């Protein structure tokens, strides 16, 4: 490899074109500087605030040694990283100390400082009719606290920006892009049923199950939300452009943790899945092959101790194999209807599905065991004596007489010349 | 009701036409005298042996008071009854003492003493080519001990009478008579796969799922067994006559706990289900509606702490609703293949299914998180600088260089005049 290329990356004070102390701009900046799920950035922002952390970074990128000292940052409690599949790797050997890990982080953040201007990205969002929701915002969903240092720095939202409000009663329906007609129909019905029950249906805006989830909620005039892996300035995938437009126009939301202009890299899909899981009160996998990406959302939901459901399907369908795996492992609860999903997601005392009818033989429901034996023993035409009935039913003659009396009163049996028969 | 009919049941010493002390005949007799699952009969036979209990009954039917004293039978430990859905009700109020319960039992058994002749029933069995297996027989399955006082008194078997041997490696496949083509196909495949693995496939000989279970095992040249609710002299239902004949002819068995000539009363179906559950190492419900009788077999298996599996199906199919209920309640494990059923039924260390491939994105399996980010950031044609790649991938330029070196060595990336692109 040619060394000269490396010279171009020597540190020089980045030209920052915005107010570093504005907390909203700083949060927006962090969502550009650090990749989703970067625990070092998360810990730093937690420690110094978004603005303080950004100021620290600008210093550190120029003079690392000075910055460490200034902020006593060497005592920063850093979690083991990466804790999120989408999060960047530490960039240093495992078990490295905080200083080495911070130094590695500064090296990966610094290249983005030069071109950094969150005001430009906010203008793009504004032109889309969107709004930025930061951690200090009353609309910030409290549920993100469960993500710890991998929580997003900001949400770039088109449509309903009162995220905390609608997330309070929301369900994630996720699944394969390679869906079957069965999975799509079931997803649409679940989404419509959940929308009818006042749940916001959250999914990833992708083809297949995701699209069916948004579509089903919209068909029921419900609220739905797509969490994208790339910037919300561009609806991705393009084939779902119309659907995502309707999602926003019909009172729902399309949101992302990365700013406008961010490409939907695969790693960002994996990181995005943690937001879907954290945001909602339950996650349901409708259809997923054994290695489907939808299973990563399921794992995140399980990690976050969120209720997890899986919809079964034909065992002959590979598109359901991932769901069956989750059921088999006991990771997910079997759900087959919107009512069952609502129960999974609902608060105790709300949304509980009334128990279905008790199992058992329909026809025999009303009769006791002895009555059933006697009824089976009673001939339809010829008639039988009490003694004969006692023998065939395995009951005492006295009991047979008592039961026959009851049958007679109910018009079920009749006696002709000492021989009993069943009436209907 | 006319009282005179009752006079015909006054006690008189029954005309016993066989050797009361022959334990085999006595066991056969008890399988006629008491209905399946009669816990009082079970406790009595346990206490006095089949022959002793029978002799006691003959005395008690004539002179109840004398018999109690003779056998100190008032101290008989009687379990709460009925413990089996198919078992007769106690015939006395709940919590009645042993004497009252025995007296009620004698009243229901006595009517069958008169015509009792197990030799005649054994001759019928012999003509069918069958054999009686009693509790003292080496072929008696030890697993029946789990049934306690509801264990059968004898098995009337056509075909392979070494029940203990084949039951050691057997699985019950049960389900609705009202099956779908999906359920039947899945059942046949499971049965064939289990037969291939050396399991005997046990079911109830009914239409629908039961028939598919027997058929699938036979198709794979395996052993299968039908446990009937009525006597084995008559294959029931008649439409399965050919299938049950093949079951016996091809090295399997058709068996029942009730003697030849016994009609397949519904109560006996319910009682029969406990035998299917007890006999086998696991029970799998392939297809069952929400109130299907197959669920009673599932409940018996669960009561007996036998592994229980359920095969999922389309949530749109009512024929799978019972299976989904079992999965939802956590009563059953989700099984989708013969290998998984074998694992459920197998002994530890045997039949364990090797783990499937790990979940995750197929394409990204070999690359680390940073490599994936870089790969997504690498353009296919135009080429990008190291600094540009560092910015878009969120990595330090040094890390980008290292990773590019690796890509280059593996032929994944190439450099043209300082600009890098992805090769394939």
XYZ file of N, CA, C and O in Angstrom, chain A residues 86-161:
304
model
N -24.874 -3.581 14.876
C -24.608 -2.525 13.915
C -23.525 -1.574 14.375
O -23.051 -0.754 13.606
N -23.145 -1.656 15.629
C -22.168 -0.712 16.165
C -20.779 -0.990 15.631
O -20.435 -2.124 15.308
N -19.965 0.066 15.558
C -18.597 -0.131 15.047
C -17.758 -0.958 16.020
O -18.021 -0.956 17.220
N -16.778 -1.644 15.505
C -15.891 -2.401 16.389
C -14.986 -1.404 17.101
O -14.795 -0.284 16.650
N -14.430 -1.784 18.248
C -13.680 -0.822 19.049
C -12.490 -0.207 18.319
O -12.060 0.897 18.662
N -11.962 -0.887 17.344
C -10.830 -0.334 16.625
C -9.520 -0.567 17.351
O -8.466 -0.170 16.882
N -9.584 -1.146 18.516
C -8.388 -1.509 19.283
C -8.606 -2.921 19.805
O -9.698 -3.460 19.715
N -7.567 -3.488 20.361
C -7.689 -4.853 20.865
C -8.717 -4.924 22.004
O -8.978 -3.917 22.679
N -9.294 -6.089 22.202
C -10.236 -6.289 23.299
C -9.575 -5.958 24.629
O -8.391 -6.245 24.833
N -10.350 -5.368 25.524
C -9.840 -5.099 26.858
C -8.927 -3.887 26.927
O -8.289 -3.641 27.944
N -8.848 -3.135 25.835
C -8.000 -1.937 25.852
C -8.562 -0.948 26.860
O -9.749 -0.930 27.132
N -7.700 -0.088 27.384
C -8.170 0.875 28.374
C -8.942 2.004 27.702
O -8.976 2.121 26.476
N -9.583 2.837 28.532
C -10.455 3.889 28.008
C -9.688 4.839 27.092
O -10.193 5.269 26.051
N -8.444 5.156 27.472
C -7.678 6.117 26.663
C -7.437 5.580 25.259
O -7.657 6.266 24.262
N -7.028 4.311 25.164
C -6.789 3.734 23.830
C -8.088 3.683 23.033
O -8.107 3.936 21.825
N -9.175 3.331 23.707
C -10.440 3.207 22.986
C -10.924 4.579 22.535
O -11.474 4.713 21.435
N -10.727 5.594 23.378
C -11.124 6.942 22.975
C -10.270 7.436 21.811
O -10.769 8.046 20.865
N -8.984 7.140 21.884
C -8.088 7.576 20.813
C -8.510 6.951 19.492
O -8.556 7.620 18.445
N -8.856 5.647 19.547
C -9.314 4.966 18.335
C -10.604 5.609 17.835
O -10.805 5.775 16.623
N -11.486 5.959 18.783
C -12.763 6.561 18.395
C -12.543 7.917 17.741
O -13.154 8.241 16.718
N -11.655 8.721 18.324
C -11.383 10.044 17.744
C -10.876 9.872 16.316
O -11.259 10.611 15.416
N -10.047 8.852 16.101
C -9.516 8.633 14.746
C -10.638 8.302 13.758
O -10.566 8.656 12.598
N -11.697 7.588 14.234
C -12.760 7.264 13.267
C -13.787 8.392 13.137
O -14.480 8.478 12.132
N -13.872 9.269 14.165
C -14.838 10.377 14.087
C -14.269 11.581 13.336
O -15.015 12.296 12.662
N -12.964 11.798 13.515
C -12.337 13.016 13.005
C -12.580 13.259 11.513
O -12.859 14.402 11.121
N -12.517 12.218 10.670
C -12.705 12.492 9.240
C -14.050 13.151 8.924
O -14.192 13.788 7.882
N -15.038 12.980 9.810
C -16.352 13.553 9.516
C -16.526 14.981 10.067
O -17.562 15.595 9.834
N -15.531 15.426 10.806
C -15.668 16.763 11.408
C -15.556 17.864 10.361
O -16.226 18.891 10.435
N -14.708 17.627 9.376
C -14.418 18.667 8.391
C -15.656 19.174 7.664
O -15.877 20.376 7.549
N -16.431 18.212 7.197
C -17.584 18.593 6.378
C -18.857 18.749 7.216
O -19.951 18.862 6.680
N -18.679 18.733 8.555
C -19.849 18.690 9.437
C -20.630 20.004 9.418
O -20.067 21.072 9.669
N -21.899 19.956 9.121
C -22.756 21.130 9.279
C -24.206 20.700 9.485
O -24.976 20.556 8.522
N -24.607 20.455 10.736
C -25.964 19.965 10.992
C -27.045 20.934 10.539
O -28.163 20.512 10.274
N -26.699 22.239 10.453
C -27.725 23.200 10.007
C -28.185 22.878 8.584
O -29.362 22.980 8.263
N -27.228 22.457 7.775
C -27.574 22.096 6.398
C -28.536 20.900 6.400
O -29.536 20.881 5.698
N -28.225 19.907 7.224
C -29.083 18.715 7.268
C -30.463 19.033 7.843
O -31.467 18.475 7.412
N -30.480 19.949 8.822
C -31.770 20.354 9.385
C -32.603 21.105 8.344
O -33.831 20.979 8.319
N -31.915 21.880 7.476
C -32.658 22.578 6.414
C -33.282 21.571 5.455
O -34.423 21.723 5.026
N -32.521 20.491 5.147
C -33.070 19.446 4.268
C -34.299 18.820 4.929
O -35.341 18.630 4.303
N -34.176 18.515 6.219
C -35.288 17.905 6.947
C -36.515 18.825 6.933
O -37.644 18.385 6.710
N -36.233 20.121 7.139
C -37.322 21.101 7.165
C -38.046 21.148 5.819
O -39.270 21.200 5.770
N -37.249 21.132 4.755
C -37.867 21.147 3.417
C -38.766 19.938 3.216
O -39.743 19.980 2.496
N -38.424 18.793 3.872
C -39.247 17.580 3.801
C -40.444 17.676 4.745
O -41.238 16.733 4.824
N -40.532 18.757 5.502
C -41.621 18.874 6.476
C -41.350 18.101 7.747
O -42.273 17.806 8.502
N -40.080 17.755 7.987
C -39.751 16.945 9.158
C -39.308 17.763 10.350
O -39.221 18.995 10.276
N -39.035 17.087 11.457
C -38.584 17.751 12.681
C -37.558 16.869 13.377
O -37.606 15.640 13.275
N -36.630 17.524 14.082
C -35.634 16.774 14.832
C -36.112 16.612 16.271
O -36.574 17.572 16.891
N -36.033 15.381 16.778
C -36.389 15.124 18.174
C -35.117 14.678 18.880
O -34.511 13.674 18.492
N -34.689 15.447 19.871
C -33.455 15.100 20.603
C -33.815 14.575 21.989
O -34.977 14.586 22.391
N -32.793 14.159 22.716
C -33.019 13.510 24.006
C -33.719 14.414 25.023
O -34.399 13.931 25.912
N -33.539 15.732 24.868
C -34.150 16.660 25.825
C -35.593 16.988 25.451
O -36.296 17.662 26.208
N -36.002 16.557 24.297
C -37.327 16.897 23.790
C -38.391 16.120 24.562
O -38.198 14.947 24.892
N -39.542 16.777 24.889
C -40.622 16.014 25.552
C -41.144 14.869 24.683
O -41.761 13.937 25.202
N -40.923 14.923 23.388
C -41.397 13.845 22.513
C -40.433 12.669 22.438
O -40.689 11.704 21.737
N -39.282 12.816 23.101
C -38.300 11.722 23.077
C -38.871 10.501 23.819
O -39.303 10.608 24.969
N -38.872 9.320 23.207
C -39.461 8.149 23.874
C -38.582 7.665 25.028
O -37.411 7.338 24.830
N -39.177 7.593 26.202
C -38.444 7.168 27.397
C -37.882 5.761 27.233
O -36.862 5.405 27.831
N -38.541 4.966 26.387
C -38.136 3.568 26.207
C -36.705 3.453 25.689
O -36.045 2.426 25.886
N -36.202 4.505 25.027
C -34.838 4.448 24.491
C -33.791 4.375 25.593
O -32.642 4.024 25.342
N -34.191 4.746 26.817
C -33.246 4.652 27.937
C -32.732 3.226 28.095
O -31.595 3.000 28.527
N -33.590 2.249 27.703
C -33.183 0.839 27.822
C -32.006 0.512 26.919
O -31.365 -0.531 27.096
N -31.728 1.369 25.935
C -30.612 1.099 25.020
C -29.273 1.508 25.623
O -28.227 1.219 25.048
N -29.308 2.210 26.759
C -28.062 2.602 27.413
C -27.190 3.406 26.472
O -27.686 4.307 25.773
N -25.898 3.092 26.407
C -24.981 3.889 25.592
C -25.190 3.701 24.097
O -24.526 4.372 23.306
N -26.070 2.801 23.693
C -26.330 2.657 22.250
C -27.601 3.398 21.842
O -28.071 3.227 20.723
N -28.174 4.175 22.753
C -29.360 4.967 22.389
C -28.991 5.949 21.286
O -27.849 6.428 21.220
N -29.930 6.270 20.408
C -29.625 7.243 19.351
C -29.434 8.640 19.946
O -29.898 8.912 21.055
N -28.745 9.522 19.190
C -28.509 10.891 19.666
C -29.680 11.798 19.316
O -29.933 12.783 19.982
N -30.371 11.442 18.248
C -31.490 12.256 17.795
C -32.326 11.423 16.834
O -31.846 10.422 16.291
N -33.574 11.815 16.660
C -34.432 11.181 15.662
C -34.821 12.215 14.619
O -35.292 13.305 14.952
N -34.586 11.864 13.375
C -34.970 12.719 12.259
C -36.321 12.200 11.779
O -36.402 11.107 11.231
N -37.363 12.990 12.026
C -38.731 12.486 11.857
C -39.500 13.262 10.789
O -39.571 14.491 10.840
N -40.076 12.541 9.860
C -41.073 13.145 8.966
C -42.430 12.629 9.415
O -42.605 11.445 9.637
N -43.412 13.535 9.554
C -44.736 13.122 10.009
C -44.872 13.347 11.497
O -44.318 14.309 12.039
N -45.577 12.462 12.164
C -45.894 12.658 13.588
C -44.648 12.631 14.454
O -44.074 11.579 14.731
N -44.256 13.804 14.941
C -43.025 13.917 15.715
C -43.246 13.690 17.201
O -42.280 13.653 17.966
